[in-house]
Amino acid sequence: MAETKLVMLGETGVGKSTLGNKILGREVFRAGSNLTSETKIANKQSGSFFGNAEYVSVIDTQGLNDAEGTDYEHTKQLIDLLKREGYISAFILVLNGQETRWKSSTWSMLELFTNMYPNFWNKVIVLVNFWPTDSKSIKRRQTANRNEQVLRDSITEQLRSRISQNIHVRVEFCDTHYDVESANEKKAFEDTIRNLIILARSFEQTDTSNLKAMKT
C-alpha cells in the first residue's frame, strides 16, 4: 500500500497540530495559541497510526490568519513541499466547531487551491474539531437544534455559494480535547479518525509535482 499522506489545513488555533500528534500517537508538532501559530513551516512527520501498526504521514501546516500576517508566504512554502512530495492522499480542512463564521484568510486559501489544483475538492475532508461527545454537550446541541447534520448542511451551503455549486463535501466531527479518562469519548475520537483515514486511502492519488502558486 502506498504511503498515506494527510495535509492539515485551517486557521491558527483550530487544533491541526494537536490532531497530528494524536494521529501519530506522540508529540511531534508544537501546538500554539488562538492568535499565534507555533508551526512556522509546513512540517511532515510519519509514524504508526495511534502508535499501532498502521503507517501514516501527517503534514502540519502554518495556521491561516496568523497574527504575523504571513499567510501568502506560508501557502507558497506549503505548495513547494507538496511538489516535492509528488502526491497526497487527502487535504484535511480543520474547522472550529464553536466558530460558525469563516475568516477571509480561509476563503483565500480555498480559492487558491481550487484554482491551481483542479481535483482539490475530490480530496478534501472537512473535520469539525472541538465537537465534544460527552452526554451533556450532546444534549445541549440537541436543545439548540445544532446537530451534525445542521452543521454539515451549513458548511456545504457556504462552500457552494462561495466556491462552486458542484462541491460535494465530506464532513466529519471530532474533539481533540476529549476527556482521556472517558473510554466513550476516546473511542468516539479514534473511530472518527479511523474512518477519516479509510476515506483518505480510498481517494485516487493525484500528482502534485506540477503545482504552481497563484495569487488571489
Coordinates of C-alpha atoms in Angstrom, one line a residue:
M1 CA 0.0 0.0 0.0
A2 CA 1.3 3.5 -0.9
E3 CA 2.1 5.9 1.9
T4 CA -0.9 7.7 3.3
K5 CA -0.2 11.4 3.4
L6 CA -2.7 13.8 5.2
V7 CA -2.3 17.5 4.8
M8 CA -3.7 19.6 7.6
L9 CA -5.2 22.9 6.5
G10 CA -7.0 25.6 8.6
E11 CA -6.8 28.7 10.7
T12 CA -4.5 29.2 13.7
G13 CA -6.0 27.6 16.8
V14 CA -8.3 25.0 15.3
G15 CA -6.2 22.1 16.6
K16 CA -4.2 20.9 13.5
S17 CA -1.0 20.2 15.4
T18 CA -2.8 18.5 18.3
L19 CA -4.7 16.4 15.8
G20 CA -1.5 15.4 14.1
N21 CA 0.1 14.4 17.4
K22 CA -2.9 12.3 18.4
I23 CA -3.0 10.5 15.0
L24 CA 0.7 9.6 15.3
G25 CA 0.5 8.7 18.9
R26 CA 3.3 11.0 20.1
E27 CA 4.2 14.7 20.5
V28 CA 5.9 15.7 17.2
F29 CA 4.1 19.0 16.4
R30 CA 4.1 22.1 18.6
A31 CA 0.5 23.3 19.4
G32 CA 0.0 27.1 19.6
S33 CA -2.4 29.6 20.9
N34 CA -5.5 31.0 19.2
L35 CA -3.5 34.0 17.9
T36 CA 0.0 32.9 17.0
S37 CA 0.8 29.8 15.1
E38 CA 3.6 27.6 16.6
T39 CA 4.1 26.0 13.1
K40 CA 6.4 28.3 11.2
I41 CA 7.0 26.0 8.2
A42 CA 5.0 23.1 6.8
N43 CA 6.3 20.0 8.6
K44 CA 5.9 16.4 7.6
Q45 CA 6.1 13.6 10.3
S46 CA 5.4 9.9 9.8
G47 CA 4.7 7.1 12.1
S48 CA 2.3 4.4 13.2
F49 CA -1.4 5.3 13.4
F50 CA -2.3 5.9 17.1
G51 CA 1.0 4.3 17.9
N52 CA -0.1 1.0 16.4
A53 CA 0.9 -0.9 13.2
E54 CA -0.8 1.2 10.6
Y55 CA 1.6 3.7 8.9
V56 CA 0.6 7.2 8.1
S57 CA 2.2 10.6 7.3
V58 CA 0.9 13.9 8.5
I59 CA 1.9 17.3 7.0
D60 CA 1.2 20.0 9.6
T61 CA 0.8 23.5 8.1
Q62 CA 1.1 27.0 9.3
G63 CA -2.2 28.4 10.7
L64 CA -4.1 30.8 8.4
N65 CA -5.0 34.2 9.8
D66 CA -1.8 34.1 11.8
A67 CA -1.1 37.3 13.8
E68 CA 2.2 37.7 12.0
G69 CA 0.4 38.3 8.7
T70 CA 2.3 35.8 6.6
D71 CA -0.5 33.7 5.1
Y72 CA 0.6 34.0 1.4
E73 CA 4.2 33.1 2.1
H74 CA 3.1 30.2 4.2
T75 CA 0.9 28.9 1.4
K76 CA 3.7 29.3 -1.1
Q77 CA 6.0 27.3 1.1
L78 CA 3.4 24.6 1.5
I79 CA 3.0 24.3 -2.3
D80 CA 6.8 23.8 -2.6
L81 CA 6.6 21.0 -0.1
L82 CA 3.6 19.3 -1.9
K83 CA 5.5 19.5 -5.2
R84 CA 8.4 17.7 -3.6
E85 CA 6.1 15.0 -2.1
G86 CA 4.7 14.2 -5.5
Y87 CA 1.2 13.3 -4.3
I88 CA -1.0 13.5 -1.2
S89 CA -3.9 11.3 -0.1
A90 CA -6.2 13.9 1.3
F91 CA -6.4 17.5 2.5
I92 CA -8.0 17.7 6.0
L93 CA -9.7 21.1 6.4
V94 CA -9.9 21.5 10.1
L95 CA -12.6 23.9 11.4
N96 CA -13.5 25.1 14.9
G97 CA -17.0 23.7 15.7
Q98 CA -17.6 26.6 18.1
E99 CA -17.0 29.2 15.5
T100 CA -19.5 29.5 12.7
R101 CA -18.0 32.3 10.7
W102 CA -15.1 31.6 8.4
K103 CA -12.3 34.2 8.2
S104 CA -11.3 35.8 4.9
S105 CA -7.9 34.0 5.1
T106 CA -9.7 30.6 4.9
W107 CA -11.6 31.6 1.8
S108 CA -8.5 33.0 0.2
M109 CA -6.7 29.7 0.8
L110 CA -9.6 27.6 -0.5
E111 CA -9.9 29.7 -3.6
L112 CA -6.2 29.5 -4.2
F113 CA -6.2 25.7 -4.1
T114 CA -9.3 25.4 -6.1
N115 CA -7.7 27.5 -8.9
M116 CA -4.4 25.7 -9.0
Y117 CA -5.4 22.1 -8.2
P118 CA -8.4 21.0 -10.4
N119 CA -9.1 17.9 -8.3
F120 CA -8.7 19.7 -4.9
W121 CA -12.3 19.2 -3.7
N122 CA -12.2 15.5 -4.6
K123 CA -9.5 15.1 -2.0
V124 CA -10.9 17.4 0.8
I125 CA -12.3 16.1 4.1
V126 CA -13.7 18.8 6.4
L127 CA -13.0 17.9 10.0
V128 CA -15.0 19.9 12.6
N129 CA -13.0 20.0 15.8
F130 CA -13.9 21.0 19.3
W131 CA -17.1 19.0 19.0
P132 CA -17.5 17.3 22.4
T133 CA -19.0 13.9 22.6
D134 CA -19.9 13.8 26.3
S135 CA -23.6 13.4 27.1
K136 CA -24.1 16.9 28.4
S137 CA -22.6 18.5 25.3
I138 CA -24.7 16.3 23.0
K139 CA -27.9 17.3 24.9
R140 CA -27.0 21.0 24.7
R141 CA -26.6 20.8 21.0
Q142 CA -29.9 18.9 20.6
T143 CA -31.7 21.5 22.7
A144 CA -30.2 24.3 20.4
N145 CA -31.0 22.3 17.3
R146 CA -27.3 22.3 16.4
N147 CA -26.6 18.8 15.4
E148 CA -24.1 17.3 13.0
Q149 CA -26.5 17.3 10.0
V150 CA -27.4 21.0 10.6
L151 CA -23.7 22.0 10.5
R152 CA -23.0 19.7 7.5
D153 CA -25.7 21.5 5.6
S154 CA -24.4 24.9 6.7
I155 CA -20.8 24.1 5.6
T156 CA -22.0 22.7 2.3
E157 CA -24.1 25.8 1.6
Q158 CA -21.3 28.2 2.4
L159 CA -18.8 26.3 0.1
R160 CA -21.3 26.0 -2.7
S161 CA -22.3 29.7 -2.5
R162 CA -18.7 30.9 -2.4
I163 CA -16.7 28.3 -4.4
S164 CA -18.8 26.1 -6.6
Q165 CA -22.3 24.6 -6.7
N166 CA -20.6 21.3 -7.7
I167 CA -18.9 20.7 -4.4
H168 CA -19.9 17.5 -2.6
V169 CA -18.0 17.9 0.7
R170 CA -17.3 15.2 3.2
V171 CA -17.7 16.4 6.8
E172 CA -16.6 14.5 10.0
F173 CA -16.6 15.6 13.6
C174 CA -14.2 15.1 16.5
D175 CA -12.8 16.6 19.7
T176 CA -9.0 16.6 20.1
H177 CA -9.5 17.7 23.7
Y178 CA -11.7 14.8 24.7
D179 CA -11.5 13.5 28.3
V180 CA -8.8 10.9 28.3
E181 CA -10.4 9.3 31.3
S182 CA -13.6 8.6 29.3
A183 CA -13.5 5.4 27.3
N184 CA -16.5 6.5 25.3
E185 CA -15.0 9.9 24.3
K186 CA -11.7 8.3 23.4
K187 CA -13.5 5.7 21.3
A188 CA -15.6 8.3 19.5
F189 CA -12.4 10.3 18.6
E190 CA -10.5 7.2 17.4
D191 CA -13.4 5.9 15.4
T192 CA -13.8 9.2 13.6
I193 CA -10.1 9.3 12.7
R194 CA -10.1 5.7 11.6
N195 CA -13.0 6.5 9.2
L196 CA -11.1 9.6 8.0
I197 CA -8.0 7.6 7.1
I198 CA -10.0 4.9 5.4
L199 CA -11.7 7.6 3.3
A200 CA -8.4 9.2 2.5
R201 CA -7.0 5.9 1.3
S202 CA -9.9 5.4 -0.9
F203 CA -9.2 8.6 -2.9
E204 CA -7.4 8.4 -6.2
Q205 CA -3.9 9.6 -5.9
T206 CA -3.2 12.8 -7.9
D207 CA 0.2 14.2 -8.9
T208 CA 1.2 17.4 -7.1
S209 CA 4.6 17.8 -8.6
N210 CA 3.4 20.5 -11.1
L211 CA 1.5 22.7 -8.7
K212 CA 2.0 26.4 -9.2
A213 CA 1.2 29.2 -6.7
M214 CA -1.3 31.7 -7.8
K215 CA -2.2 35.0 -6.1
T216 CA -5.9 35.6 -5.5

